[in-house]
PDB file of C-alpha atoms in Angstrom:
ATOM      1  CA  MET A   1      28.973 -35.641  -6.466  1.00 66.00           C
ATOM      2  CA  GLY A   2      25.677 -35.186  -7.891  1.00 82.00           C
ATOM      3  CA  MET A   3      26.701 -36.644 -11.201  1.00 84.00           C
ATOM      4  CA  LEU A   4      28.337 -39.559  -9.717  1.00 84.00           C
ATOM      5  CA  LYS A   5      25.038 -40.458  -7.758  1.00 82.00           C
ATOM      6  CA  GLU A   6      23.206 -40.198 -10.983  1.00 80.00           C
ATOM      7  CA  PHE A   7      25.449 -42.351 -13.129  1.00 78.00           C
ATOM      8  CA  LYS A   8      25.026 -44.921 -10.122  1.00 76.00           C
ATOM      9  CA  GLU A   9      21.051 -44.575 -10.544  1.00 76.00           C
ATOM     10  CA  PHE A  10      21.321 -45.306 -14.226  1.00 73.00           C
ATOM     11  CA  ALA A  11      23.892 -48.151 -14.031  1.00 72.00           C
ATOM     12  CA  VAL A  12      22.135 -50.065 -11.219  1.00 73.00           C
ATOM     13  CA  LYS A  13      18.531 -49.796 -13.150  1.00 71.00           C
ATOM     14  CA  GLY A  14      17.366 -53.102 -14.338  1.00 63.00           C
ATOM     15  CA  ASN A  15      17.024 -52.017 -17.812  1.00 71.00           C
ATOM     16  CA  VAL A  16      20.776 -51.451 -17.921  1.00 74.00           C
ATOM     17  CA  VAL A  17      21.629 -54.701 -16.587  1.00 74.00           C
ATOM     18  CA  ASP A  18      19.265 -56.675 -18.794  1.00 77.00           C
ATOM     19  CA  LEU A  19      20.944 -54.816 -21.815  1.00 80.00           C
ATOM     20  CA  ALA A  20      24.505 -55.828 -20.639  1.00 82.00           C
ATOM     21  CA  ILE A  21      23.318 -59.615 -20.040  1.00 83.00           C
ATOM     22  CA  GLY A  22      21.713 -59.522 -23.740  1.00 84.00           C
ATOM     23  CA  VAL A  23      24.770 -57.981 -25.437  1.00 88.00           C
ATOM     24  CA  ILE A  24      27.028 -60.926 -23.533  1.00 90.00           C
ATOM     25  CA  ILE A  25      24.962 -63.727 -24.549  1.00 87.00           C
ATOM     26  CA  GLY A  26      24.311 -62.098 -27.890  1.00 85.00           C
ATOM     27  CA  ALA A  27      28.237 -62.116 -28.517  1.00 88.00           C
ATOM     28  CA  SER A  28      28.530 -65.737 -27.337  1.00 88.00           C
ATOM     29  CA  PHE A  29      25.578 -66.624 -29.664  1.00 85.00           C
ATOM     30  CA  GLY A  30      27.200 -65.292 -32.372  1.00 86.00           C
ATOM     31  CA  LYS A  31      30.460 -67.343 -31.825  1.00 89.00           C
ATOM     32  CA  ILE A  32      28.373 -70.303 -31.580  1.00 89.00           C
ATOM     33  CA  VAL A  33      27.000 -69.482 -35.027  1.00 86.00           C
ATOM     34  CA  THR A  34      30.275 -68.884 -36.416  1.00 86.00           C
ATOM     35  CA  SER A  35      31.679 -72.114 -35.283  1.00 88.00           C
ATOM     36  CA  LEU A  36      28.439 -73.979 -36.715  1.00 86.00           C
ATOM     37  CA  VAL A  37      28.756 -72.274 -40.045  1.00 85.00           C
ATOM     38  CA  GLU A  38      32.658 -72.729 -40.673  1.00 83.00           C
ATOM     39  CA  GLN A  39      32.766 -76.113 -39.066  1.00 87.00           C
ATOM     40  CA  VAL A  40      29.587 -77.670 -39.422  1.00 88.00           C
ATOM     41  CA  ILE A  41      27.409 -76.582 -42.592  1.00 85.00           C
ATOM     42  CA  MET A  42      30.004 -75.085 -44.775  1.00 83.00           C
ATOM     43  CA  PRO A  43      32.347 -78.265 -44.899  1.00 86.00           C
ATOM     44  CA  PRO A  44      29.495 -81.063 -46.163  1.00 87.00           C
ATOM     45  CA  ILE A  45      28.422 -78.138 -48.752  1.00 83.00           C
ATOM     46  CA  GLY A  46      32.163 -77.855 -49.908  1.00 82.00           C
ATOM     47  CA  LEU A  47      32.155 -81.450 -50.154  1.00 86.00           C
ATOM     48  CA  LEU A  48      29.027 -81.722 -52.218  1.00 85.00           C
ATOM     49  CA  LEU A  49      30.236 -79.259 -54.413  1.00 80.00           C
ATOM     50  CA  GLY A  50      33.562 -81.166 -55.320  1.00 84.00           C
ATOM     51  CA  GLY A  51      35.747 -80.447 -52.034  1.00 81.00           C
ATOM     52  CA  VAL A  52      35.664 -76.675 -52.148  1.00 79.00           C
ATOM     53  CA  ASP A  53      36.752 -74.675 -48.946  1.00 79.00           C
ATOM     54  CA  PHE A  54      34.574 -71.636 -49.200  1.00 78.00           C
ATOM     55  CA  SER A  55      36.592 -69.766 -46.804  1.00 79.00           C
ATOM     56  CA  ASN A  56      39.413 -69.786 -49.325  1.00 82.00           C
ATOM     57  CA  LEU A  57      37.156 -68.958 -52.367  1.00 86.00           C
ATOM     58  CA  LYS A  58      38.477 -65.527 -53.709  1.00 90.00           C
ATOM     59  CA  TRP A  59      38.873 -63.787 -57.184  1.00 90.00           C
ATOM     60  CA  VAL A  60      42.429 -62.404 -57.366  1.00 88.00           C
ATOM     61  CA  LEU A  61      42.623 -58.936 -58.719  1.00 87.00           C
ATOM     62  CA  THR A  62      46.527 -58.731 -58.402  1.00 85.00           C
ATOM     63  CA  PRO A  63      48.705 -61.650 -57.752  1.00 84.00           C
ATOM     64  CA  GLU A  64      51.250 -61.647 -55.069  1.00 83.00           C
ATOM     65  CA  ASN A  65      54.696 -61.482 -56.440  1.00 79.00           C
ATOM     66  CA  PRO A  66      57.316 -63.342 -54.477  1.00 77.00           C
ATOM     67  CA  THR A  67      60.230 -61.489 -55.903  1.00 78.00           C
ATOM     68  CA  THR A  68      59.387 -58.377 -54.515  1.00 74.00           C
ATOM     69  CA  GLU A  69      57.916 -57.748 -50.699  1.00 70.00           C
ATOM     70  CA  ALA A  70      55.987 -54.322 -51.725  1.00 68.00           C
ATOM     71  CA  ILE A  71      53.355 -56.328 -54.057  1.00 76.00           C
ATOM     72  CA  GLU A  72      50.977 -58.279 -51.842  1.00 83.00           C
ATOM     73  CA  GLU A  73      48.150 -60.249 -53.502  1.00 84.00           C
ATOM     74  CA  VAL A  74      44.947 -58.179 -53.493  1.00 87.00           C
ATOM     75  CA  ALA A  75      41.751 -60.321 -53.955  1.00 90.00           C
ATOM     76  CA  ILE A  76      37.907 -59.985 -53.300  1.00 92.00           C
ATOM     77  CA  GLN A  77      37.239 -62.999 -50.952  1.00 91.00           C
ATOM     78  CA  TYR A  78      33.816 -64.090 -51.555  1.00 90.00           C
ATOM     79  CA  GLY A  79      34.047 -67.366 -50.035  1.00 87.00           C
ATOM     80  CA  ALA A  80      34.496 -65.505 -46.408  1.00 88.00           C
ATOM     81  CA  PHE A  81      31.465 -63.146 -47.481  1.00 90.00           C
ATOM     82  CA  ILE A  82      29.169 -66.467 -48.081  1.00 87.00           C
ATOM     83  CA  ASN A  83      30.141 -67.671 -44.799  1.00 85.00           C
ATOM     84  CA  THR A  84      29.194 -64.281 -43.180  1.00 87.00           C
ATOM     85  CA  LEU A  85      25.830 -64.163 -45.153  1.00 89.00           C
ATOM     86  CA  ILE A  86      25.224 -67.699 -43.993  1.00 87.00           C
ATOM     87  CA  GLN A  87      25.993 -66.835 -40.367  1.00 86.00           C
ATOM     88  CA  PHE A  88      23.599 -63.568 -40.861  1.00 88.00           C
ATOM     89  CA  LEU A  89      20.664 -65.799 -41.814  1.00 88.00           C
ATOM     90  CA  ILE A  90      20.916 -67.951 -39.211  1.00 87.00           C
ATOM     91  CA  VAL A  91      20.774 -65.214 -36.583  1.00 85.00           C
ATOM     92  CA  ALA A  92      18.278 -63.629 -38.143  1.00 87.00           C
ATOM     93  CA  PHE A  93      16.198 -66.524 -38.086  1.00 89.00           C
ATOM     94  CA  VAL A  94      16.638 -67.486 -34.519  1.00 85.00           C
ATOM     95  CA  VAL A  95      15.903 -63.380 -33.417  1.00 84.00           C
ATOM     96  CA  PHE A  96      12.631 -63.905 -35.602  1.00 89.00           C
ATOM     97  CA  LEU A  97      11.589 -67.268 -33.851  1.00 89.00           C
ATOM     98  CA  VAL A  98      12.316 -65.245 -30.420  1.00 86.00           C
ATOM     99  CA  VAL A  99      10.252 -62.338 -31.321  1.00 86.00           C
ATOM    100  CA  LYS A 100       7.464 -64.340 -33.028  1.00 91.00           C
ATOM    101  CA  GLY A 101       7.427 -66.445 -29.540  1.00 90.00           C
ATOM    102  CA  ILE A 102       7.197 -63.372 -27.546  1.00 86.00           C
ATOM    103  CA  ASN A 103       4.311 -61.652 -30.031  1.00 88.00           C
ATOM    104  CA  SER A 104       2.500 -64.904 -29.576  1.00 90.00           C
ATOM    105  CA  LEU A 105       2.890 -64.799 -25.582  1.00 87.00           C
ATOM    106  CA  ARG A 106       1.495 -61.127 -25.596  1.00 86.00           C
ATOM    107  CA  ARG A 107      -1.272 -62.107 -27.978  1.00 87.00           C
ATOM    108  CA  GLU A 108      -2.227 -64.844 -25.646  1.00 86.00           C
ATOM    109  CA  GLN A 109      -2.344 -62.386 -22.465  1.00 83.00           C
ATOM    110  CA  ALA A 110      -4.373 -60.049 -24.510  1.00 81.00           C
ATOM    111  CA  ALA A 111      -7.002 -62.445 -25.309  1.00 81.00           C
ATOM    112  CA  GLU A 112      -7.371 -63.915 -21.602  1.00 77.00           C
ATOM    113  CA  PRO A 113     -10.163 -62.225 -20.083  1.00 77.00           C
ATOM    114  CA  GLU A 114      -9.567 -60.074 -16.818  1.00 75.00           C
ATOM    115  CA  ALA A 115     -10.591 -61.776 -13.987  1.00 75.00           C
ATOM    116  CA  ALA A 116     -13.768 -60.749 -12.399  1.00 76.00           C
ATOM    117  CA  PRO A 117     -13.392 -58.634  -9.018  1.00 80.00           C
ATOM    118  CA  ALA A 118     -13.696 -60.952  -6.106  1.00 84.00           C
ATOM    119  CA  ALA A 119     -17.167 -60.939  -4.406  1.00 86.00           C
ATOM    120  CA  PRO A 120     -17.219 -58.240  -1.489  1.00 87.00           C
ATOM    121  CA  THR A 121     -17.122 -59.793   1.978  1.00 91.00           C
ATOM    122  CA  ALA A 122     -19.955 -59.561   4.486  1.00 90.00           C
ATOM    123  CA  THR A 123     -18.167 -56.689   6.521  1.00 91.00           C
ATOM    124  CA  GLU A 124     -17.822 -54.790   3.082  1.00 90.00           C
ATOM    125  CA  VAL A 125     -21.654 -55.548   2.373  1.00 90.00           C
ATOM    126  CA  LEU A 126     -22.634 -54.377   5.687  1.00 91.00           C
ATOM    127  CA  LEU A 127     -20.637 -51.077   5.494  1.00 91.00           C
ATOM    128  CA  VAL A 128     -22.132 -50.245   1.786  1.00 92.00           C
ATOM    129  CA  GLU A 129     -25.799 -50.589   3.767  1.00 91.00           C
ATOM    130  CA  ILE A 130     -24.734 -48.519   6.519  1.00 91.00           C
ATOM    131  CA  ARG A 131     -23.259 -45.759   3.937  1.00 91.00           C
ATOM    132  CA  ASP A 132     -26.516 -45.953   2.104  1.00 90.00           C
ATOM    133  CA  ALA A 133     -28.798 -45.801   4.836  1.00 89.00           C
ATOM    134  CA  LEU A 134     -26.768 -42.880   6.225  1.00 88.00           C
ATOM    135  CA  LYS A 135     -27.331 -41.020   2.696  1.00 88.00           C
ATOM    136  CA  ALA A 136     -31.129 -41.804   2.680  1.00 88.00           C
ATOM    137  CA  ARG A 137     -31.443 -40.382   6.178  1.00 85.00           C
ATOM    138  CA  PRO A 138     -33.012 -37.021   6.211  1.00 82.00           C
ATOM    139  CA  GLN A 139     -30.430 -34.144   6.996  1.00 76.00           C
ATOM    140  CA  GLY A 140     -31.064 -32.031  10.041  1.00 62.00           C
TER     141      GLY A 140
END
């Protein structure tokens, strides 16, 4: 029963929940970036380069033989690699911007001087005077 309680404490901690939320949002963001690259960025680039569809670019090592089912096409799909590379660059840039923003906020917080302690109330001043008077009184 102790292991179940320990796991429950671990799973309910804020850091684990925050991490799970981050993973879910990251996966969704990855899908958005994939769609952005494949459906928005690459078509105009392909059009500028003469109507090239990057996702279909490949270097065929062994062509498919239609007479034999055993031999399939073997190709290096460098177009898909280019798409994945662009996706990585976009994600890396966004992560860089987020980290840069967080670091600038931390620097601002570190640069702010700490607030001066509040002035003591009249009661506190009176108690300090009484304490000092008691200390100064001869013991006897």
